[in-house]
Each structure stands twice: as structure tokens, then as C-alpha cells.
Amino acid sequence: MRPAICAGPVLAVMLGLGTPAAALETFQFRLTGGTADLETALQRASLLAQANAQGVGDPLELFATARAEYGRLIGVFYEAGYYAPQISVRIDGREAADISPLEPPERVDDITVSMVPGPAFAFGRAQIAPLADGTELPGGFAAGQPARSTVIRDATGTALDQWRAQGHAKAAPTGQAITANHPAQSLDVAITLTPGPRLRFGALQPEGQQAVRPERIVEIAGLPTGEVFDPEDIDRATQRLRATGTFSSVALREAEDVNANGSLDISAAVVEAPPRRIGAGLEYDTERGVKLSGFWLHRNLLGGAERFRIEGMIDGIGANVGGLDYSLQLDFARPATLTPDTTLTIGVEIETESEADFDARRIRADALLVHRYSDKLTFSGGLGLLAERADFGPGLGIRRDYRLVLLPLAATWDGRDDITNPTQGLYASGTLTPFFGSSGTGAGVQATTDLRGYYPLGDRLVLAGRAQFGVVQGPALADTPRDFLFYSGGGGTVRGQPYRSLGVTSGGVTSGGQGFVASSVELRMRATETLGLAAFLDAGYVTEGAFSGASDWHAGAGLGLRYDTVIGPLRLDVGLPVGGGTGKGAQLYLGIGQAF
């Protein structure tokens, strides 16, 4: 008999697979009373509504879903402050809760979900104790306020967070009394917390690493062993490890048990990302033609999460102005140098530039310390060397060799909500580079500023603005390296004007200037989930000296198309000259990411 008993279910499964069940003939979802927002929340939470939308027709699956519907919906009512709801889930006229799981329906044609929220409850008593000094519970957790279950959770979480912020890592709720008074339509809540002892950080214990040395993980995390426990220190340690780019996953967890000396060990579970990465880029500009770039990156060069990057670039392929430009850049970065938030970077760049008014070959080397002061603010400073040979002037007949020692300083504030496609926030960066010439030039300073702002105008519109400033003070124009001079025109300054078309002419020599201002305004509209449109107006101004001497300006305007991809929006801009005398007609720009 045993084989015959087993054959029945097997045959049923085979028949079920061979003949797909039909979807529901009718599905009704009704709320009597309550608000539109409550009805929307219930519909979104409904498992049966989801099953109906997906065309589920299997009777067993629908029956199981219907029995789970009660708990799903009652949670939504509690979150809204309704503690006496009436919920009915009927399958072909029978209450789902009354149907025995041992005798499920063989066929399901109709499901009706009907609900009555009942009265909205308010808090009668709202108490959480004890509270840490300075704790401010949410305003909604008070007598007379709507008794939403979410408010209870938020208030409890706030109270626990305050205890943890003061070193009580094991604070936990240890008692609760929640009573619904139906005649009074009130909810009495009394929650008891146990803070536990005030703890200190113990050891950080790396787990899961393969090629990165454990001691380097400890150094990069920078967890303050021996100091009073603070969850913000754990968050910062996690961010430092993630910022290296060496790990695809980082999770810091507190030990279950407290050490005998009152310290709490923390485990750092990491998963290393693939150590090597390659990438390529493509940009197009009507005047400068095609720009090709590529890089090779090692995320863990010496076993201490050091990054080493080699990047090459060829620019000016098919250019209407100038010739081919080449560059090779080598960058090395070592995190947690001197402090956990300080990175040592060493970079070397070799490049050639062939422009309409000069040819230059240069090599630059920099050693910098980059300190991340906060999530948004970064400082850097160090020492650099620059050697440049430039041919410029009429017929490129003037040759100058420049040898400089640099003291580059920089600061960046990045408050954008998204780096590649920001919709709100502010961005500001500034550089100050004193230099001392040993050949070709004297002492001086170059300074630049880049300010950007983004303001949403509703759900689909963003107003973006940018202002750029630059100045060189000290040497004469001819004694300034070409790399330090400013031009305007092109995708990075004024769209609609040819690349580097605006400079100055002094003593019959055309070159960049020692003063520069540019501004851009762009209105961005999201047309669909993946397509966007943009309208822009750019302007630029270049002066011979530090905002003195000969000067000129120009402007451009146009329209753009954006297509969102996983690496950022694909950008296509078409600009026309609208002011100044350097325009040559429509200019086309193609690249990845917003213009700014």
C-alpha cells in the first residue's frame, strides 16, 4: 500500500506541471472607511494583490497566500494606528482562515479581501525608561498622538541609539507592556530598557581577507582600541575600508560576549574585490576630434590595499585645430599613511600638447598627502616638480624651457547627492599652487576655483549652475609655463565655442591668459526613466594678466540629450556660439557623465 499512497501526490504534481492553472476569474480588494493613503499602503502590502498582478492561478499557492494575507494586512493597520480592524479574506465565498490546511481547495476562482479599519487609536501612556542623558524621543511618541506602531519602533530605536552613543553597546529592550484600551480607543505603551555596562573598544579582528595583510586592515580601519565605544567610530572604520576600493564587501560586527576587562572586540568581515581592473573611455569634440583613453588598475599592489594605476590618452584624432596629444600617467596611493584618514599619493605624468598656438612637452611629478576631514571635506598638500619645453609665438619660433618646484595645495567640498548625475547639493574645489622657477620663470602662484550647485525644481527638473575662476600671479605672460595658462572654449568651459578658441594676444604672441572666469547654467529634464534633456548657456572671459591687460569674452548655448547607463549618463550636447568672435558654427560633444 505504501507505493500507492506515494503515487498519488507524484501524479498530481505531474498533472499540475503539464496543465498550468488558470488565473483568478475575479479578485476584489475593498476598504470601507479609512483614508486614501491607508488604502494605497494596504494594496502595496497585499500578497494577494501581487499574486493577482502576476497571474498566479495555482490553487495551493493562492490558498497559502490567502492565509498569510491576514498578518500582512494587520501589520499595515497597526503602523497606521488602527488596532481593531476587521479583515476578511474569502476564497469562493469561504473564509480562508476557516479552511483546513489538510483540505485545501482544488480550485480557486474568486478571492475577495474586505476590510474595515475601525477607530484610530491614540497613545494613552507613552513611556520608555530608563533614558540616557540628552535623549529626545520623537514628538509623535506622546499621550494623545496617533498610536502608530512605527512611532513605537522609532522611539525605542532612538532611545537605544542614545545609550549606544554613550558607550553602552549592549543596551537592549528587556520588557514591554502594550495594552489596547478599546472603549477609550487608546494604546498604553511602557517599554523597559537595560543599558548594560559602559564598554571600550577591544581588538579589531579581520576575517575573510586573502591577499591583504590583516595588520593593514586594522591600520586602515583606524578603530580607536581602548577608547569608549561609539557606533560612529564603527561607521567611519567601515567607510575607510570601503573607500580603498580593495574590498567588494565590508561588514563590521560587534562580538556577542564582552571581555573580562570591559572591552568589546569587533570583527571585520571583508571580501576582496578582483585585484586588477581595466577600463577605457571615448569622447568626441567637433574641433578636437576623438579622445581615446584607457587604464589598468591594481587594487592591492603591495598587500596593503595600495592602488596603482597606469593611464594612457590620445587626444586630437581627426582634430580641426592642433595635432595629436599624448599622455601617460602613473599613480600610486597608499591609504592610512600617518593617520587612518590620510592617503599618500605619488603621481608622474608625461604628456605632449600640440595646439594652435604652441607645442609643449612636459613631465610632472607630485607627492601629496590627501586627508579626508569628513565625508564631504578633503584637503591635500605636498611637493611637485614640473619640467616643460614649449614652442610658441609666430611660427612657433620662440622656445622656452621651464623648470619649477611646486607646492600644490587643494581643498574639496562635495555635498552632491550623486557624483555622475547630481540632482541637488553643492560642490566646491580650490587649488593654490605656489611655484619657484629654477629656469625659464621666476616665483609665482596659480590659484583656481570650481563652484557647482544643483537645485531640484520638482520631480523631473534640475537647475544646475557652475562658476570657474583662475589666476596666475608673479611672472610675465611669456615666462609662465603653458600648462599654467588659461583658455576658454570647449566641453569643459564654453560649449558652442571651439576648443581653447579664446585666449589673448600680447606683443604679437597668441597664448592663454593669466586670468580666467567662466560660468554655466543648465536646465535638465528627465523625460523618461532613462532619457533626459538639457538646455544650457555658457560664457567665458580670459585676460592677459591677473585680470588686467588685454581681454576678451565669448558665449555659447545649446541643447543636450542624456541616456542613463550603469556607469552614468551618456551625454550628447550640441552648442552654438551666441557671443564673442571665436565661434565657427555648431559644436558637437559626446561623453560619459553630466557636463558638470
Coordinates of C-alpha atoms in Angstrom, one line a residue, residues 227-429:
E227 CA 38.5 54.2 23.9
V228 CA 34.8 54.3 24.9
F229 CA 32.6 52.5 22.4
D230 CA 30.9 54.7 19.9
P231 CA 28.9 53.4 16.9
E232 CA 30.0 56.4 14.8
D233 CA 33.6 55.1 15.0
I234 CA 32.4 51.8 13.6
D235 CA 30.7 53.6 10.7
R236 CA 33.9 55.6 10.0
A237 CA 36.0 52.5 10.1
T238 CA 33.7 50.8 7.6
Q239 CA 33.8 53.8 5.3
R240 CA 37.6 53.9 5.4
L241 CA 37.8 50.2 4.3
R242 CA 35.3 50.7 1.5
A243 CA 37.0 53.8 0.3
T244 CA 40.1 51.9 -0.6
G245 CA 38.3 50.1 -3.4
T246 CA 40.1 46.9 -2.5
F247 CA 37.1 45.2 -0.9
S248 CA 33.8 44.4 -2.6
S249 CA 32.1 43.9 0.8
V250 CA 32.9 45.2 4.3
A251 CA 30.9 44.4 7.4
L252 CA 31.9 45.3 11.0
R253 CA 30.2 43.3 13.7
E254 CA 30.3 43.6 17.5
A255 CA 31.2 40.4 19.4
E256 CA 28.5 38.7 21.3
D257 CA 30.4 38.5 24.6
V258 CA 32.1 41.3 26.5
N259 CA 35.8 40.8 27.5
A260 CA 36.6 40.5 31.2
N261 CA 38.3 43.9 31.1
G262 CA 35.2 45.7 29.9
S263 CA 36.2 45.8 26.2
L264 CA 34.3 44.7 23.2
D265 CA 36.0 43.1 20.2
I266 CA 34.9 44.0 16.7
S267 CA 35.1 41.6 13.7
A268 CA 35.8 43.0 10.2
A269 CA 34.4 40.6 7.6
V270 CA 35.8 41.6 4.2
V271 CA 35.5 40.2 0.7
E272 CA 38.3 41.3 -1.6
A273 CA 37.4 42.6 -5.0
P274 CA 39.3 41.3 -8.1
P275 CA 42.8 42.8 -7.7
R276 CA 43.0 44.0 -11.3
R277 CA 40.8 46.1 -13.4
I278 CA 41.0 47.7 -16.9
G279 CA 38.8 50.4 -18.5
A280 CA 38.5 52.7 -21.5
G281 CA 36.9 56.0 -22.4
L282 CA 35.8 57.7 -25.5
E283 CA 35.0 61.4 -26.1
Y284 CA 34.2 63.4 -29.2
D285 CA 34.5 67.1 -29.8
T286 CA 33.8 68.8 -33.2
E287 CA 37.1 70.8 -33.1
R288 CA 39.4 68.4 -31.2
G289 CA 38.1 65.2 -32.7
V290 CA 38.3 61.9 -30.9
K291 CA 39.9 61.4 -27.5
L292 CA 40.7 57.8 -26.5
S293 CA 41.8 56.8 -23.0
G294 CA 42.4 53.6 -21.2
F295 CA 43.7 52.4 -17.8
W296 CA 45.0 49.4 -15.9
L297 CA 44.5 49.3 -12.2
H298 CA 45.8 47.1 -9.4
R299 CA 43.9 47.4 -6.1
N300 CA 46.4 45.7 -3.8
L301 CA 49.8 46.2 -5.2
L302 CA 51.9 45.5 -2.1
G303 CA 49.4 43.6 0.1
G304 CA 48.4 46.7 2.0
A305 CA 45.4 47.9 -0.2
E306 CA 47.8 50.1 -2.2
R307 CA 46.3 51.3 -5.6
F308 CA 48.5 51.5 -8.7
R309 CA 47.0 52.9 -11.9
I310 CA 48.5 53.3 -15.3
E311 CA 46.5 55.5 -17.7
G312 CA 47.2 56.5 -21.3
M313 CA 45.5 59.0 -23.5
I314 CA 45.5 60.0 -27.2
D315 CA 43.6 63.2 -28.0
G316 CA 43.1 65.2 -31.2
I317 CA 42.4 62.3 -33.6
G318 CA 40.9 64.0 -36.6
A319 CA 41.2 67.4 -35.0
N320 CA 40.5 70.6 -37.0
V321 CA 42.9 72.5 -34.7
G322 CA 46.3 71.4 -33.5
G323 CA 47.7 68.0 -33.7
L324 CA 47.8 64.8 -31.6
D325 CA 48.3 65.0 -27.9
Y326 CA 49.6 62.1 -25.9
S327 CA 49.8 61.4 -22.1
L328 CA 51.0 58.7 -19.8
Q329 CA 50.1 58.9 -16.1
L330 CA 51.3 56.6 -13.3
D331 CA 49.6 57.0 -9.9
F332 CA 50.3 55.2 -6.6
A333 CA 48.1 55.6 -3.5
R334 CA 48.7 54.2 0.0
P335 CA 45.8 54.6 2.4
A336 CA 46.3 55.1 6.2
T337 CA 49.6 56.9 6.0
L338 CA 50.3 58.8 9.2
T339 CA 46.6 58.7 10.1
P340 CA 43.7 56.4 9.1
D341 CA 42.2 59.3 7.1
T342 CA 45.3 60.3 5.3
T343 CA 46.4 58.8 1.9
L344 CA 49.9 59.2 0.4
T345 CA 49.7 59.6 -3.4
I346 CA 52.6 59.7 -5.8
G347 CA 52.0 60.6 -9.4
V348 CA 54.1 61.0 -12.5
E349 CA 52.6 62.4 -15.8
I350 CA 54.4 62.6 -19.2
E351 CA 52.5 64.4 -21.9
T352 CA 52.7 66.3 -25.2
E353 CA 50.4 69.0 -26.4
S354 CA 50.1 70.2 -30.0
E355 CA 47.8 73.2 -30.0
A356 CA 47.1 76.0 -32.5
D357 CA 49.4 78.4 -30.7
F358 CA 52.0 76.2 -29.0
D359 CA 53.7 72.8 -28.9
A360 CA 54.8 71.6 -25.5
R361 CA 56.4 68.5 -23.9
R362 CA 56.3 68.2 -20.1
I363 CA 56.8 65.9 -17.2
R364 CA 55.4 66.5 -13.8
A365 CA 55.8 64.5 -10.6
D366 CA 53.8 65.1 -7.3
A367 CA 53.9 63.6 -3.9
L368 CA 50.8 64.5 -1.9
L369 CA 49.2 63.7 1.4
V370 CA 45.4 63.7 1.0
H371 CA 43.5 64.0 4.2
R372 CA 39.8 63.2 4.4
Y373 CA 38.5 65.5 7.1
S374 CA 34.9 64.4 6.8
D375 CA 32.5 62.6 4.4
K376 CA 32.4 65.8 2.3
L377 CA 35.6 67.8 3.0
T378 CA 39.1 66.8 1.8
F379 CA 42.4 68.6 2.0
S380 CA 45.7 67.8 0.2
G381 CA 49.2 69.2 0.1
G382 CA 52.7 68.2 -0.9
L383 CA 55.6 68.8 -3.2
G384 CA 55.8 68.7 -7.0
L385 CA 58.3 69.2 -9.9
L386 CA 57.5 70.4 -13.3
A387 CA 59.7 70.5 -16.4
E388 CA 58.3 71.8 -19.7
R389 CA 59.7 72.7 -23.1
A390 CA 57.3 74.9 -25.1
D391 CA 57.5 76.4 -28.6
F392 CA 55.1 79.3 -29.2
G393 CA 54.8 82.7 -30.8
P394 CA 54.7 83.5 -34.5
G395 CA 55.6 80.3 -36.4
L396 CA 56.3 78.7 -33.1
G397 CA 59.6 80.4 -33.2
I398 CA 60.0 81.0 -29.5
R399 CA 61.3 78.2 -27.4
R400 CA 61.4 78.2 -23.6
D401 CA 62.4 75.6 -21.1
Y402 CA 60.7 75.8 -17.7
R403 CA 61.9 74.1 -14.5
L404 CA 59.7 74.6 -11.4
V405 CA 59.4 73.4 -7.8
L406 CA 55.7 73.3 -6.8
L407 CA 53.9 73.4 -3.5
P408 CA 50.4 72.2 -4.5
L409 CA 47.6 72.7 -2.0
A410 CA 43.9 71.8 -2.6
A411 CA 40.6 71.6 -0.8
T412 CA 37.3 70.0 -1.9
W413 CA 33.8 70.1 -0.5
D414 CA 31.5 67.6 -2.2
G415 CA 27.9 67.7 -1.0
R416 CA 26.3 66.3 -4.2
D417 CA 23.8 63.5 -3.9
D418 CA 25.3 61.7 -6.9
I419 CA 28.8 62.2 -8.4
T420 CA 27.9 61.3 -12.0
N421 CA 24.4 62.6 -12.2
P422 CA 23.7 65.1 -9.3
T423 CA 20.2 66.5 -8.7
Q424 CA 20.9 68.5 -5.6
G425 CA 23.7 69.8 -3.4
L426 CA 26.8 71.9 -3.6
Y427 CA 30.4 71.2 -4.8
A428 CA 33.4 73.5 -4.3
S429 CA 37.0 72.9 -5.0

